[in-house]
Amino acid sequence: MVKNFYITTPIYYPSAKPHMGHAYSSIIADFFARFKKIDGFDVNFLTGTDEHGLKIQRAAEKKGLDTLKFCDEISKTFRDLSKTLNLTNTDFIRTTEKRHQKSVQHLWKELKKNDDIYLSKYSGWYSVSDEAFYTDDEIEELNGKKVAITSKSPVEWLDEESYFFRLSKWEKPLLDYYNKNPDFISPKTRKNEVISFVKGGLKDLSVSRKSFSWGIPVPDDNKHVIYVWLDALTNYISALNYPNTDDELYKKFWPANIHLIGKDILRFHAVYWPAFLLAAKIPLPKKIYGHGWILSGDEKMSKSKGNILDPIEIIDQYGLDPLRYYLIKEVSFGNDGNISQDKLEDCINSDLANNFGNLCQRVTAFAEKNCEGKIPNNIEFNNDDLKILDKFKDNIDLIRKKIDELDINFYIDFIISSLFETNKYFNDQEPWKKKDDIKRLNTIVYTTLEVVRKISFMLYPIIPQSSLNALKIFSINESEIDYSSINDHNFLNGGNTIHKIDILFKKIEKKND
Ligand code: MSP
């Protein structure tokens, strides 16, 4: 059976260099992409940069740079970050690319053809920072300035000719769709917010701008550029070569399995995007997940607040895998979370160095001395061994189901409890006291190694490089990692050499220790 999986991150505004919030979305998407890959799926994983609109035009002007040159520079820092974060993205799209422009203009024409776009005039509030329109009741006054209530971004008054998308027409079909597809929007609390927003009544949406030119021209009326969100959202299909719906990529990967986004942009993805797609008679993505924010102090990070956390600084200080582990474990998925240096150091010392790293060192050192440095051959499992091995077999499908429900917390808890139990098993079994019962000693070592192998497979989506480092014990390389083999109790070949590995994680000396 062909198993395809398509996951996307938001495409990031290259108005300033990337921060921890961007890194978070990308790392979470990479977690799912890697899991699906080792579970036998053909994975398409898209990320990129959203380069049009007034926000970017003004940022470039401020630097005195040509807008495209400015985008080239900052987009590159996002592309570089993808590498630094060890993402497995299969594509990186820029909305200034030809393939994208062609796709957006085609979608526009489809909407126009179906009478979903008409020319009128927009009078109302606009936030350049959010690239969003707001109604009177969505704004407030803060320090003498009008701002959007939700984002606190300044708004300005617009009065200009604009094309409109008949969003109001799609109110009922959207509500029907949410109703028939209860898993379309997650998590649940955010889904309810979206539904009440739609139930509150949808107004037609302004989808072009006339007062600046940094955008994709409206077909047949190049005094207008296409609204940056209609432009940006289309990236998810332009990367699959839409409008060529016969294209291999499009046929294989559309509709997407997951659009992973931050909660701040849920309305665009769960209301506008599906409405555009319904209007253009294009199938809808299967799931939209709006995750929480990484807070700096108690606030969302933003350039204007000057509270940006730089992922590169943390990586330079602690390494990439500890950061990935921390973001996946300590930020309860769906909720907001903080980066605390103290907790990050605890993760490294306790989970990574003690529970995982030490276990690997301990069992290999023991096997080196007592099993001639080889994976034991002569073994016979008893109930204690089977109990710890069976845990993986018994949960293999449940874990898959939880992954499809995007329950990262379940996944990480499973690993942590397995590590705890394996350490306890090795201690309780006391193989060092079994030197006169070689078969038992061999079986304990084999069982422990087998569990280390299973856990390393499961850690691959979270801390890929460290997982590969651990798997060097068995000379297992990346292409051999196969999730479905975690139910195999006899995966490791007896007689094979056990390789000594370097320390996986160095403990941090904490100031208050
Ligand atoms: N360009 C739009 C998205 C278009 S998608 C078709 C945009 N860009 S953004 O750069 O401002 O933010 C993109 C995403 O970065 C957010 O939705 C979120 O996923 C992530 N984050 C930005 N700041 C964040 C935090 N402080 N915390 C967690 N994620 C945040 O919106």
PDB file of C-alpha atoms in Angstrom, residues 11 70-71 81 142 161 232 251 274 326 342 348 368 370-371 386 426 481 489 500:
ATOM      1  CA  ILE A  11       5.874  30.255   5.531  1.00  0.00           C
ATOM      2  CA  PHE A  70      16.310  42.310   1.130  1.00  0.00           C
ATOM      3  CA  CYS A  71      14.121  39.182   0.818  1.00  0.00           C
ATOM      4  CA  LEU A  81      18.116  27.772   9.943  1.00  0.00           C
ATOM      5  CA  LEU A 142      -3.587  51.658  23.734  1.00  0.00           C
ATOM      6  CA  GLU A 161     -10.634  50.453  -4.324  1.00  0.00           C
ATOM      7  CA  ALA A 232       0.768  33.134   0.924  1.00  0.00           C
ATOM      8  CA  LYS A 251      -1.590  13.739  -7.137  1.00  0.00           C
ATOM      9  CA  PRO A 274     -10.800  26.469   3.156  1.00  0.00           C
ATOM     10  CA  TYR A 326      13.227  20.592  25.330  1.00  0.00           C
ATOM     11  CA  ASP A 342      17.150  25.978  34.255  1.00  0.00           C
ATOM     12  CA  ILE A 348      19.991  17.512  29.589  1.00  0.00           C
ATOM     13  CA  GLU A 368      32.344  -5.351  26.503  1.00  0.00           C
ATOM     14  CA  ASN A 370      31.234  -9.900  29.988  1.00  0.00           C
ATOM     15  CA  CYS A 371      30.035 -10.764  26.474  1.00  0.00           C
ATOM     16  CA  LEU A 386       9.143 -10.131  27.996  1.00  0.00           C
ATOM     17  CA  PHE A 426      18.979  -3.462  34.451  1.00  0.00           C
ATOM     18  CA  ILE A 481      15.517   2.840  11.128  1.00  0.00           C
ATOM     19  CA  HIS A 489      12.193  -8.812  20.080  1.00  0.00           C
ATOM     20  CA  LYS A 500      31.872   1.700  21.876  1.00  0.00           C
TER      21      LYS A 500
END
